[in-house]
Amino acid sequence: MNRPGSTIAAVATALAAGTGSIAIVRISGPGALSIGQRVFRPAGQRQVWESHRVLYGHVVCPESGQILDEVLLLYMQAPRSFTGEDVVELHCHGGLICVQRVLEQVLAEGAEAAAPGAFSQRAVLNGRLDLTQAEAVAQMVSARSHRAVELALAGLDGGLYRRLNGLRQTLLEQLAELEARLDFEDDLPPLEASTVEKSLQEVAKDLHQLAMEGQRGERLQQGLQVAILGRPNVGKSSLLNRLTGYERAIVTELPGTTRDLLEAQLVLRGVPITLVDTAGIRQTNDLVEQKGIDRSRDVLSQADVILLLFDASVGWSQGDQQLAHELPQNTPQLRVGNKVDLLADAMASLGPEFPLLVSANTGAGIEALIDALLKCCSLSEPEHLQISLSQRQFSLAQQAIQDLTRLFDTAEAGLPWDFWTIDLREAIGHLGEITGAEINESALDQIFSRFCIGK
Ligand SMILES: Nc1nc2c(ncn2[C@@H]2O[C@H](COP(=O)(O)OP(=O)(O)OP(=O)(O)O)[C@@H](O)[C@H]2O)c(=O)[nH]1
Ligand SMILES: [Mg+2]
């Protein structure tokens, strides 16, 4: 990570070779203005360095006077900037080399190359963002669907912070009450254990709800990994093509057509999905096909849902049954009968055990399959989700719930107030780690190191 108090710089825009017309070099820290002034030559005579004003000119090498790029410069004086520090942004031409030259000049003037997430980290340390908002910024950047963006926006707006902080405040108030009783027992009106416990029960309940909703939100953010698995020729690749809406995969009437994993990104009802088509699983002497089958098995460990496809016109066979048994037991699996167009009455011939019947060729049953898929991941109504919790946030919320559960045991056992305060403090601490109210430097470094450079 960067030294505190240093001036840092990085390219803040996406860096893909040769694309994009503009790239931004961002400089933040006490030296931002002076570095900006050294490398920038305004085009007109009467340009004034005022906060939040755009200047037009060139970035030059101060020693040689060589022009490096034609730019717009934006100066934002502390604390009115993203980081809360003095910030200078140089809006350069977007070419990879071009922006690199500008950045190198800025670094040569004494800025440090910014570590991943360094700008956001400073924003948090300077109180411009709370930690949940900073994490929402990261989600925003990586969002793969409109719904995921809306969810990140809600986080950026402080939705998660307000809910968590409200609960944390209640815990703090109860702690204050308890501690007051410990210190001045005789001067205060007596405190009913049941009243305190009731209020804490409420918090635990809300927290549980928040954790569950947040976990679903996270799934929406991350997207679902869905694997299509089945014996050869049941129509796995055809189903992938149907769901993506184009001929992504090769389909033939020959078993063993797909020999490698094939991924497709799509969005179903606002939920980003990575769909993986796999090689049909069977005994084979073909080395290439066998490698494909091994990969099919590997992908299972990462899947959120497995679509176990079988040929409904043949029925659920011994082989399908065997395959179903081999699948990881803790990953939800949906058994989907394909090729129902070949059957007069598929429902009747397969029975109620197999409600999911589709035809990849005609599209019959596909909407119901999507419903079932989203439902089994609790994402059938993503528009109702308001928050998402990252793995880190979720596990801290769970720990706070455990702290409170321990406290309820303490209460049950009739132990005195000072025992209550121990667990209560723990719970407050864990919630504070989510919001950033109570978090140490190294934990912060960890969180921000997962951000991208320039963010
Ligand atoms: N009638 C009918 N035929 C289908 C349907 N879906 C797939 N097929 C046919 O079944 C054959 C195999 O389809 P694929 O999609 O290649 O099957 P696969 O499971 O990917 O096969 P492998 O990659 O070899 O494991 C092709 O001839 C498809 O046209 C369907 O819904 N109805
Ligand atoms: Mg295939």
Short mmCIF file of C-alpha atoms and ligand atoms in Angstrom, two decimals:
data_model
loop_
_atom_site.label_atom_id
_atom_site.label_comp_id
_atom_site.label_asym_id
_atom_site.label_seq_id
_atom_site.Cartn_x
_atom_site.Cartn_y
_atom_site.Cartn_z
CA MET A 1 0.00 0.00 0.00
CA ASN A 2 1.01 3.65 -0.32
CA ARG A 3 2.57 5.64 2.50
CA PRO A 4 0.01 7.77 4.34
CA GLY A 5 0.31 11.40 3.37
CA SER A 6 2.07 10.66 0.09
CA THR A 7 0.83 11.96 -3.24
CA ILE A 8 -0.40 9.11 -5.44
CA ALA A 9 -1.24 8.83 -9.12
CA ALA A 10 -2.71 6.27 -11.51
CA VAL A 11 -4.72 5.95 -14.67
CA ALA A 12 -8.30 6.01 -13.42
CA THR A 13 -10.02 4.89 -16.62
CA ALA A 14 -10.14 1.44 -18.20
CA LEU A 15 -6.91 0.48 -19.92
CA ALA A 16 -7.57 -1.57 -23.01
CA ALA A 17 -5.18 -1.28 -25.89
CA GLY A 18 -6.21 1.31 -28.40
CA THR A 19 -9.80 1.79 -27.31
CA GLY A 20 -11.58 4.77 -25.78
CA SER A 21 -10.99 8.35 -26.75
CA ILE A 22 -10.19 9.72 -23.31
CA ALA A 23 -8.16 8.43 -20.39
CA ILE A 24 -7.82 10.12 -17.01
CA VAL A 25 -4.69 10.32 -14.92
CA ARG A 26 -5.67 11.05 -11.35
CA ILE A 27 -3.28 12.61 -8.82
CA SER A 28 -4.26 12.84 -5.17
CA GLY A 29 -2.46 14.14 -2.11
CA PRO A 30 -0.76 17.22 -0.74
CA GLY A 31 1.56 17.46 -3.76
CA ALA A 32 -1.17 17.10 -6.40
CA LEU A 33 -1.46 20.79 -7.21
CA SER A 34 2.25 21.48 -7.43
CA ILE A 35 2.86 18.39 -9.57
CA GLY A 36 -0.05 19.44 -11.78
CA GLN A 37 1.38 22.91 -12.14
CA ARG A 38 4.82 21.58 -13.06
CA VAL A 39 3.66 19.29 -15.86
CA PHE A 40 0.86 21.47 -17.26
CA ARG A 41 1.15 24.44 -19.61
CA PRO A 42 -2.13 26.33 -20.03
CA ALA A 43 -2.92 27.25 -23.62
CA GLY A 44 -4.31 30.74 -22.96
CA GLN A 45 -2.67 33.49 -20.92
CA ARG A 46 -5.48 34.18 -18.49
CA GLN A 47 -6.22 30.77 -17.07
CA VAL A 48 -6.59 30.74 -13.30
CA TRP A 49 -6.01 27.75 -11.03
CA GLU A 50 -9.32 27.65 -9.24
CA SER A 51 -10.95 24.64 -7.63
CA HIS A 52 -13.50 22.78 -9.75
CA ARG A 53 -12.58 24.64 -12.92
CA VAL A 54 -11.40 23.10 -16.15
CA LEU A 55 -8.19 24.29 -17.74
CA TYR A 56 -7.12 23.58 -21.30
CA GLY A 57 -3.50 23.07 -22.31
CA HIS A 58 -0.66 20.57 -22.63
CA VAL A 59 1.22 18.16 -20.47
CA VAL A 60 4.91 18.76 -20.99
CA CYS A 61 8.21 17.51 -19.69
CA PRO A 62 9.24 20.50 -17.52
CA GLU A 63 12.96 20.03 -18.26
CA SER A 64 12.91 19.66 -22.03
CA GLY A 65 9.62 21.40 -22.69
CA GLN A 66 8.57 18.44 -24.87
CA ILE A 67 4.81 18.23 -25.32
CA LEU A 68 3.43 14.87 -24.18
CA ASP A 69 -0.29 15.36 -24.76
CA GLU A 70 -3.05 17.90 -25.21
CA VAL A 71 -5.28 17.72 -22.14
CA LEU A 72 -8.03 19.16 -20.00
CA LEU A 73 -7.05 19.63 -16.39
CA LEU A 74 -9.47 19.56 -13.49
CA TYR A 75 -8.32 20.68 -10.06
CA MET A 76 -10.41 19.80 -7.02
CA GLN A 77 -9.24 21.34 -3.80
CA ALA A 78 -9.45 19.38 -0.53
CA PRO A 79 -11.80 18.42 0.95
CA ARG A 80 -14.18 18.68 -2.01
CA SER A 81 -12.87 15.71 -3.97
CA PHE A 82 -13.38 11.95 -4.16
CA THR A 83 -10.48 11.27 -1.79
CA GLY A 84 -10.99 14.34 0.38
CA GLU A 85 -7.45 15.41 -0.60
CA ASP A 86 -6.25 17.82 -3.26
CA VAL A 87 -6.93 16.10 -6.56
CA VAL A 88 -5.76 16.95 -10.06
CA GLU A 89 -7.18 15.02 -12.98
CA LEU A 90 -5.58 15.12 -16.40
CA HIS A 91 -7.99 14.18 -19.16
CA CYS A 92 -5.70 12.85 -21.87
CA HIS A 93 -6.11 11.17 -25.22
CA GLY A 94 -7.07 7.56 -24.68
CA GLY A 95 -4.22 5.77 -26.41
CA LEU A 96 -2.42 3.31 -24.19
CA ILE A 97 1.06 4.69 -24.82
CA CYS A 98 -0.07 8.29 -24.75
CA VAL A 99 -1.62 8.07 -21.28
CA GLN A 100 1.29 6.02 -20.02
CA ARG A 101 3.69 8.84 -21.00
CA VAL A 102 1.64 11.37 -19.07
CA LEU A 103 1.52 9.10 -16.01
CA GLU A 104 5.27 8.52 -16.17
CA GLN A 105 5.89 12.25 -16.19
CA VAL A 106 3.64 12.69 -13.17
CA LEU A 107 5.49 9.92 -11.34
CA ALA A 108 8.81 11.49 -12.32
CA GLU A 109 7.66 14.67 -10.59
CA GLY A 110 7.36 12.82 -7.30
CA ALA A 111 3.98 11.08 -7.18
CA GLU A 112 3.83 7.45 -6.05
CA ALA A 113 2.14 4.87 -8.25
CA ALA A 114 -1.22 4.29 -6.55
CA ALA A 115 -1.85 0.81 -5.18
CA PRO A 116 -5.13 -0.91 -6.05
CA GLY A 117 -8.03 0.78 -4.28
CA ALA A 118 -5.76 3.51 -2.85
CA PHE A 119 -8.04 6.39 -3.88
CA SER A 120 -11.10 4.72 -2.35
CA GLN A 121 -9.16 3.87 0.79
CA ARG A 122 -8.22 7.51 1.25
CA ALA A 123 -11.84 8.50 0.67
CA VAL A 124 -12.80 6.22 3.57
CA LEU A 125 -9.98 7.36 5.84
CA ASN A 126 -10.91 10.98 5.20
CA GLY A 127 -14.57 10.36 5.93
CA ARG A 128 -15.76 11.04 2.36
CA LEU A 129 -17.23 7.54 2.11
CA ASP A 130 -18.06 4.96 4.71
CA LEU A 131 -16.68 1.50 4.12
CA THR A 132 -19.96 0.09 2.79
CA GLN A 133 -20.11 2.86 0.20
CA ALA A 134 -16.55 2.20 -0.90
CA GLU A 135 -17.36 -1.46 -1.37
CA ALA A 136 -20.43 -0.42 -3.36
CA VAL A 137 -18.17 1.59 -5.68
CA ALA A 138 -16.24 -1.60 -6.41
CA GLN A 139 -19.48 -3.48 -7.04
CA MET A 140 -20.66 -0.73 -9.35
CA VAL A 141 -17.56 -1.07 -11.50
CA SER A 142 -17.93 -4.82 -11.82
CA ALA A 143 -21.74 -4.95 -12.19
CA ARG A 144 -22.91 -7.08 -15.11
CA SER A 145 -26.61 -6.20 -15.23
CA HIS A 146 -28.91 -3.21 -14.77
CA ARG A 147 -30.25 -4.70 -11.55
CA ALA A 148 -26.73 -5.19 -10.23
CA VAL A 149 -25.96 -1.53 -10.95
CA GLU A 150 -29.12 -0.41 -9.17
CA LEU A 151 -28.18 -2.51 -6.18
CA ALA A 152 -24.68 -1.00 -6.10
CA LEU A 153 -26.21 2.47 -6.40
CA ALA A 154 -28.40 1.80 -3.37
CA GLY A 155 -25.26 0.85 -1.46
CA LEU A 156 -23.49 3.96 -2.67
CA ASP A 157 -26.43 6.00 -1.47
CA GLY A 158 -25.74 4.63 2.01
CA GLY A 159 -28.67 2.17 2.17
CA LEU A 160 -26.67 -0.59 3.80
CA TYR A 161 -24.85 1.84 6.06
CA ARG A 162 -28.09 3.34 7.40
CA ARG A 163 -29.63 -0.03 8.16
CA LEU A 164 -26.53 -1.43 9.82
CA ASN A 165 -25.71 1.72 11.66
CA GLY A 166 -29.27 1.97 12.97
CA LEU A 167 -28.93 -1.49 14.47
CA ARG A 168 -25.50 -0.72 15.84
CA GLN A 169 -26.83 2.46 17.46
CA THR A 170 -29.54 0.47 19.24
CA LEU A 171 -26.87 -1.88 20.57
CA LEU A 172 -24.75 1.07 21.69
CA GLU A 173 -27.71 2.59 23.53
CA GLN A 174 -28.40 -0.67 25.34
CA LEU A 175 -24.74 -0.98 26.21
CA ALA A 176 -24.77 2.52 27.66
CA GLU A 177 -27.81 1.61 29.78
CA LEU A 178 -26.13 -1.53 31.08
CA GLU A 179 -22.85 0.18 31.83
CA ALA A 180 -24.64 2.98 33.66
CA ARG A 181 -26.23 0.32 35.89
CA LEU A 182 -22.83 -1.19 36.57
CA ASP A 183 -21.38 2.16 37.60
CA PHE A 184 -24.28 3.87 39.39
CA GLU A 185 -26.64 1.06 40.31
CA ASP A 186 -28.28 2.98 43.16
CA ASP A 187 -28.88 6.33 41.47
CA LEU A 188 -30.80 4.99 38.45
CA PRO A 189 -34.23 3.45 38.02
CA PRO A 190 -33.97 -0.36 37.82
CA LEU A 191 -33.60 -1.97 34.40
CA GLU A 192 -35.83 -4.86 33.38
CA ALA A 193 -33.80 -7.71 31.89
CA SER A 194 -36.75 -8.68 29.72
CA THR A 195 -37.03 -5.17 28.22
CA VAL A 196 -33.37 -5.11 27.28
CA GLU A 197 -33.55 -8.61 25.91
CA LYS A 198 -36.60 -7.80 23.82
CA SER A 199 -34.88 -4.86 22.21
CA LEU A 200 -31.82 -6.97 21.47
CA GLN A 201 -33.99 -9.76 20.06
CA GLU A 202 -35.40 -7.23 17.61
CA VAL A 203 -31.90 -6.29 16.51
CA ALA A 204 -30.93 -9.94 16.07
CA LYS A 205 -34.04 -10.54 13.98
CA ASP A 206 -33.42 -7.52 11.75
CA LEU A 207 -29.81 -8.48 11.39
CA HIS A 208 -30.73 -11.97 10.33
CA GLN A 209 -33.12 -10.61 7.73
CA LEU A 210 -30.50 -8.20 6.50
CA ALA A 211 -27.93 -10.98 6.19
CA MET A 212 -30.29 -13.18 4.19
CA GLU A 213 -31.30 -10.38 1.86
CA GLY A 214 -27.70 -9.28 1.55
CA GLN A 215 -26.59 -12.74 0.57
CA ARG A 216 -29.16 -12.86 -2.21
CA GLY A 217 -28.08 -9.41 -3.30
CA GLU A 218 -24.51 -10.62 -3.47
CA ARG A 219 -25.57 -13.49 -5.66
CA LEU A 220 -27.19 -10.96 -7.95
CA GLN A 221 -23.98 -8.92 -7.96
CA GLN A 222 -21.71 -11.84 -8.64
CA GLY A 223 -24.09 -13.56 -11.01
CA LEU A 224 -24.91 -17.23 -11.03
CA GLN A 225 -22.70 -19.96 -12.35
CA VAL A 226 -25.01 -22.47 -14.00
CA ALA A 227 -23.64 -25.74 -15.39
CA ILE A 228 -25.54 -27.82 -17.92
CA LEU A 229 -24.69 -31.43 -17.42
CA GLY A 230 -25.96 -34.67 -18.83
CA ARG A 231 -25.25 -37.72 -20.91
CA PRO A 232 -24.20 -37.31 -24.52
CA ASN A 233 -26.71 -36.07 -27.06
CA VAL A 234 -29.47 -35.07 -24.62
CA GLY A 235 -29.37 -31.50 -26.01
CA LYS A 236 -27.08 -29.60 -23.63
CA SER A 237 -25.55 -27.45 -26.33
CA SER A 238 -28.96 -26.89 -27.89
CA LEU A 239 -30.24 -25.64 -24.53
CA LEU A 240 -27.27 -23.27 -24.21
CA ASN A 241 -28.02 -21.92 -27.68
CA ARG A 242 -31.70 -21.51 -26.83
CA LEU A 243 -30.94 -19.58 -23.63
CA THR A 244 -28.31 -17.33 -25.18
CA GLY A 245 -30.46 -16.75 -28.24
CA TYR A 246 -27.81 -17.57 -30.83
CA GLU A 247 -25.80 -20.48 -32.17
CA ARG A 248 -23.05 -20.31 -29.58
CA ALA A 249 -22.30 -24.01 -29.50
CA ILE A 250 -21.96 -26.65 -32.20
CA VAL A 251 -24.91 -29.02 -32.25
CA THR A 252 -24.93 -32.30 -34.13
CA GLU A 253 -26.84 -35.53 -33.92
CA LEU A 254 -23.58 -37.28 -32.98
CA PRO A 255 -22.98 -38.08 -29.32
CA GLY A 256 -19.73 -36.59 -28.07
CA THR A 257 -19.97 -33.35 -30.05
CA THR A 258 -18.93 -31.03 -27.23
CA ARG A 259 -15.46 -31.85 -25.97
CA ASP A 260 -14.54 -28.81 -23.95
CA LEU A 261 -16.22 -26.40 -21.58
CA LEU A 262 -18.08 -23.64 -23.33
CA GLU A 263 -19.10 -20.52 -21.45
CA ALA A 264 -21.73 -17.97 -22.31
CA GLN A 265 -22.60 -14.78 -20.41
CA LEU A 266 -26.23 -13.78 -20.34
CA VAL A 267 -28.72 -11.87 -18.26
CA LEU A 268 -31.99 -13.54 -17.33
CA ARG A 269 -34.62 -11.27 -15.74
CA GLY A 270 -31.90 -8.91 -14.54
CA VAL A 271 -29.70 -11.64 -13.10
CA PRO A 272 -26.26 -12.09 -14.70
CA ILE A 273 -25.61 -15.72 -15.50
CA THR A 274 -22.54 -17.58 -16.61
CA LEU A 275 -23.82 -20.65 -18.40
CA VAL A 276 -21.41 -23.51 -18.90
CA ASP A 277 -22.02 -26.22 -21.48
CA THR A 278 -20.09 -29.40 -20.83
CA ALA A 279 -19.03 -32.55 -22.58
CA GLY A 280 -21.63 -35.31 -22.29
CA ILE A 281 -20.57 -37.78 -19.62
CA ARG A 282 -20.02 -41.39 -20.71
CA GLN A 283 -17.36 -44.09 -20.85
CA THR A 284 -15.04 -43.35 -23.74
CA ASN A 285 -11.68 -44.40 -25.16
CA ASP A 286 -11.24 -41.09 -26.95
CA LEU A 287 -8.52 -39.17 -25.14
CA VAL A 288 -9.80 -35.71 -26.11
CA GLU A 289 -13.35 -36.54 -25.10
CA GLN A 290 -12.13 -37.99 -21.81
CA LYS A 291 -10.29 -34.76 -21.00
CA GLY A 292 -13.49 -32.84 -21.75
CA ILE A 293 -15.44 -35.12 -19.43
CA ASP A 294 -12.88 -34.54 -16.66
CA ARG A 295 -13.35 -30.81 -17.09
CA SER A 296 -17.12 -31.22 -16.92
CA ARG A 297 -16.69 -32.80 -13.52
CA ASP A 298 -14.36 -30.01 -12.37
CA VAL A 299 -16.81 -27.26 -13.25
CA LEU A 300 -19.36 -28.81 -10.91
CA SER A 301 -17.47 -27.72 -7.83
CA GLN A 302 -17.92 -24.05 -8.78
CA ALA A 303 -21.51 -24.18 -9.99
CA ASP A 304 -24.31 -22.47 -8.04
CA VAL A 305 -26.87 -24.63 -9.80
CA ILE A 306 -26.59 -27.72 -11.97
CA LEU A 307 -29.07 -28.33 -14.73
CA LEU A 308 -29.08 -32.07 -15.12
CA LEU A 309 -30.47 -32.57 -18.58
CA PHE A 310 -31.92 -35.83 -19.84
CA ASP A 311 -33.71 -36.94 -22.96
CA ALA A 312 -37.40 -36.97 -22.08
CA SER A 313 -38.27 -38.94 -25.21
CA VAL A 314 -36.15 -41.77 -23.86
CA GLY A 315 -37.12 -41.22 -20.22
CA TRP A 316 -35.09 -41.00 -17.03
CA SER A 317 -32.60 -43.81 -17.50
CA GLN A 318 -30.30 -45.82 -15.31
CA GLY A 319 -27.40 -43.73 -16.62
CA ASP A 320 -29.13 -40.47 -15.67
CA GLN A 321 -29.77 -41.80 -12.21
CA GLN A 322 -26.15 -42.78 -11.78
CA LEU A 323 -25.00 -39.36 -12.92
CA ALA A 324 -27.39 -37.65 -10.49
CA HIS A 325 -25.81 -39.61 -7.66
CA GLU A 326 -22.32 -38.53 -8.62
CA LEU A 327 -23.14 -34.82 -8.45
CA PRO A 328 -22.05 -32.78 -5.42
CA GLN A 329 -24.86 -33.15 -2.93
CA ASN A 330 -24.80 -29.59 -1.57
CA THR A 331 -25.23 -27.90 -4.96
CA PRO A 332 -28.85 -27.50 -6.00
CA GLN A 333 -29.68 -29.53 -9.07
CA LEU A 334 -32.65 -29.27 -11.37
CA ARG A 335 -33.57 -32.30 -13.42
CA VAL A 336 -34.71 -31.10 -16.79
CA GLY A 337 -36.28 -33.31 -19.44
CA ASN A 338 -35.49 -32.14 -22.98
CA LYS A 339 -36.97 -32.98 -26.39
CA VAL A 340 -40.59 -32.95 -25.17
CA ASP A 341 -41.59 -32.06 -28.74
CA LEU A 342 -41.00 -35.74 -29.55
CA LEU A 343 -43.59 -36.85 -27.01
CA ALA A 344 -47.34 -36.65 -27.30
CA ASP A 345 -47.86 -36.28 -23.56
CA ALA A 346 -44.56 -35.89 -21.74
CA MET A 347 -46.18 -35.14 -18.37
CA ALA A 348 -48.08 -38.40 -18.48
CA SER A 349 -45.16 -40.53 -19.57
CA LEU A 350 -42.64 -39.16 -17.05
CA GLY A 351 -44.85 -38.50 -14.06
CA PRO A 352 -44.96 -35.65 -11.50
CA GLU A 353 -41.41 -36.36 -10.34
CA PHE A 354 -40.12 -34.45 -13.36
CA PRO A 355 -42.04 -31.18 -13.61
CA LEU A 356 -39.38 -29.41 -15.69
CA LEU A 357 -39.88 -30.37 -19.28
CA VAL A 358 -38.53 -28.36 -22.18
CA SER A 359 -37.73 -28.45 -25.81
CA ALA A 360 -34.50 -26.71 -26.71
CA ASN A 361 -35.61 -26.90 -30.33
CA THR A 362 -39.08 -25.33 -30.05
CA GLY A 363 -38.56 -23.26 -26.90
CA ALA A 364 -41.40 -24.96 -25.04
CA GLY A 365 -41.04 -24.83 -21.25
CA ILE A 366 -38.01 -22.52 -21.32
CA GLU A 367 -39.71 -19.69 -19.40
CA ALA A 368 -40.74 -22.12 -16.65
CA LEU A 369 -37.17 -23.41 -16.54
CA ILE A 370 -35.85 -19.87 -16.04
CA ASP A 371 -38.43 -19.34 -13.26
CA ALA A 372 -37.32 -22.51 -11.51
CA LEU A 373 -33.65 -21.67 -11.93
CA LEU A 374 -33.96 -18.23 -10.35
CA LYS A 375 -36.29 -19.50 -7.67
CA CYS A 376 -33.89 -22.15 -6.47
CA CYS A 377 -31.32 -19.36 -5.88
CA SER A 378 -33.92 -17.10 -4.23
CA LEU A 379 -33.59 -14.62 -7.06
CA SER A 380 -37.03 -14.81 -8.60
CA GLU A 381 -37.80 -11.23 -7.59
CA PRO A 382 -34.48 -9.41 -7.86
CA GLU A 383 -36.25 -6.05 -8.03
CA HIS A 384 -37.16 -6.44 -4.34
CA LEU A 385 -33.54 -6.65 -3.28
CA GLN A 386 -32.17 -3.49 -1.73
CA ILE A 387 -28.79 -4.50 -0.40
CA SER A 388 -25.96 -6.86 -1.01
CA LEU A 389 -23.34 -8.10 1.42
CA SER A 390 -19.91 -9.20 0.31
CA GLN A 391 -18.51 -12.40 1.78
CA ARG A 392 -16.64 -10.31 4.35
CA GLN A 393 -19.69 -8.29 5.31
CA PHE A 394 -21.89 -11.37 5.47
CA SER A 395 -19.56 -13.25 7.77
CA LEU A 396 -19.26 -10.25 10.11
CA ALA A 397 -23.06 -9.96 10.26
CA GLN A 398 -23.23 -13.67 11.10
CA GLN A 399 -20.66 -13.19 13.85
CA ALA A 400 -22.69 -10.33 15.33
CA ILE A 401 -25.75 -12.60 15.32
CA GLN A 402 -23.75 -15.27 17.14
CA ASP A 403 -22.60 -12.70 19.71
CA LEU A 404 -26.21 -11.81 20.40
CA THR A 405 -27.23 -15.47 20.56
CA ARG A 406 -24.57 -16.00 23.21
CA LEU A 407 -25.93 -12.98 25.05
CA PHE A 408 -29.41 -14.51 25.07
CA ASP A 409 -27.95 -17.65 26.67
CA THR A 410 -26.32 -15.43 29.27
CA ALA A 411 -29.67 -13.79 29.91
CA GLU A 412 -31.35 -17.18 30.12
CA ALA A 413 -28.83 -18.28 32.73
CA GLY A 414 -29.69 -15.21 34.81
CA LEU A 415 -26.12 -13.92 34.83
CA PRO A 416 -25.47 -10.30 35.90
CA TRP A 417 -25.18 -7.30 33.57
CA ASP A 418 -21.41 -7.32 33.21
CA PHE A 419 -21.67 -10.66 31.42
CA TRP A 420 -24.16 -9.16 29.01
CA THR A 421 -21.88 -6.29 28.14
CA ILE A 422 -19.10 -8.63 26.95
CA ASP A 423 -21.16 -10.12 24.13
CA LEU A 424 -22.82 -6.83 23.37
CA ARG A 425 -19.44 -5.17 22.85
CA GLU A 426 -18.40 -7.99 20.53
CA ALA A 427 -21.54 -7.57 18.44
CA ILE A 428 -21.03 -3.80 18.23
CA GLY A 429 -17.44 -4.39 17.17
CA HIS A 430 -18.38 -6.78 14.40
CA LEU A 431 -20.97 -4.39 12.99
CA GLY A 432 -18.44 -1.59 13.23
CA GLU A 433 -16.06 -3.60 11.09
CA ILE A 434 -18.66 -3.63 8.32
CA THR A 435 -19.28 0.09 8.38
CA GLY A 436 -15.64 0.96 9.01
CA ALA A 437 -16.37 2.55 12.39
CA GLU A 438 -14.11 -0.02 14.05
CA ILE A 439 -11.53 -1.45 11.76
CA ASN A 440 -7.78 -1.72 11.80
CA GLU A 441 -5.32 -0.62 9.13
CA SER A 442 -4.35 -4.08 7.91
CA ALA A 443 -7.97 -5.17 7.47
CA LEU A 444 -8.54 -2.03 5.40
CA ASP A 445 -5.47 -2.79 3.28
CA GLN A 446 -6.86 -6.25 2.65
CA ILE A 447 -10.24 -4.96 1.52
CA PHE A 448 -8.89 -2.33 -0.82
CA SER A 449 -6.22 -4.55 -2.34
CA ARG A 450 -9.05 -6.34 -4.13
CA PHE A 451 -10.05 -3.13 -5.90
CA CYS A 452 -8.60 -2.22 -9.26
CA ILE A 453 -5.76 0.24 -9.79
CA GLY A 454 -6.95 3.81 -10.21
CA LYS A 455 -10.07 3.23 -8.09
N1 LIG B 1 -36.45 -33.08 -31.29
C1 LIG B 1 -35.56 -32.46 -30.57
N2 LIG B 1 -34.25 -32.64 -30.81
C2 LIG B 1 -33.35 -31.99 -30.05
C3 LIG B 1 -33.75 -31.10 -29.02
N3 LIG B 1 -32.62 -30.60 -28.43
C4 LIG B 1 -31.58 -31.15 -29.11
N4 LIG B 1 -32.01 -31.97 -30.06
C5 LIG B 1 -31.18 -32.73 -31.01
O1 LIG B 1 -30.36 -33.65 -30.28
C6 LIG B 1 -29.09 -33.78 -30.91
C7 LIG B 1 -27.99 -33.50 -29.92
O2 LIG B 1 -28.04 -32.14 -29.52
P1 LIG B 1 -26.83 -31.40 -28.78
O3 LIG B 1 -27.33 -30.09 -28.35
O4 LIG B 1 -25.63 -31.46 -29.64
O5 LIG B 1 -26.65 -32.38 -27.55
P2 LIG B 1 -25.49 -32.36 -26.46
O6 LIG B 1 -26.10 -32.84 -25.18
O7 LIG B 1 -24.81 -31.06 -26.42
O8 LIG B 1 -24.54 -33.49 -27.01
P3 LIG B 1 -22.97 -33.72 -26.67
O9 LIG B 1 -22.28 -32.44 -26.81
O10 LIG B 1 -22.56 -34.70 -27.69
O11 LIG B 1 -22.91 -34.29 -25.31
C8 LIG B 1 -29.10 -32.82 -32.09
O12 LIG B 1 -29.42 -33.54 -33.26
C9 LIG B 1 -30.21 -31.84 -31.74
O13 LIG B 1 -30.82 -31.28 -32.87
C10 LIG B 1 -35.16 -30.92 -28.79
O14 LIG B 1 -35.59 -30.15 -27.92
N5 LIG B 1 -35.99 -31.62 -29.60
MG MG B 2 -22.89 -30.53 -26.74
#
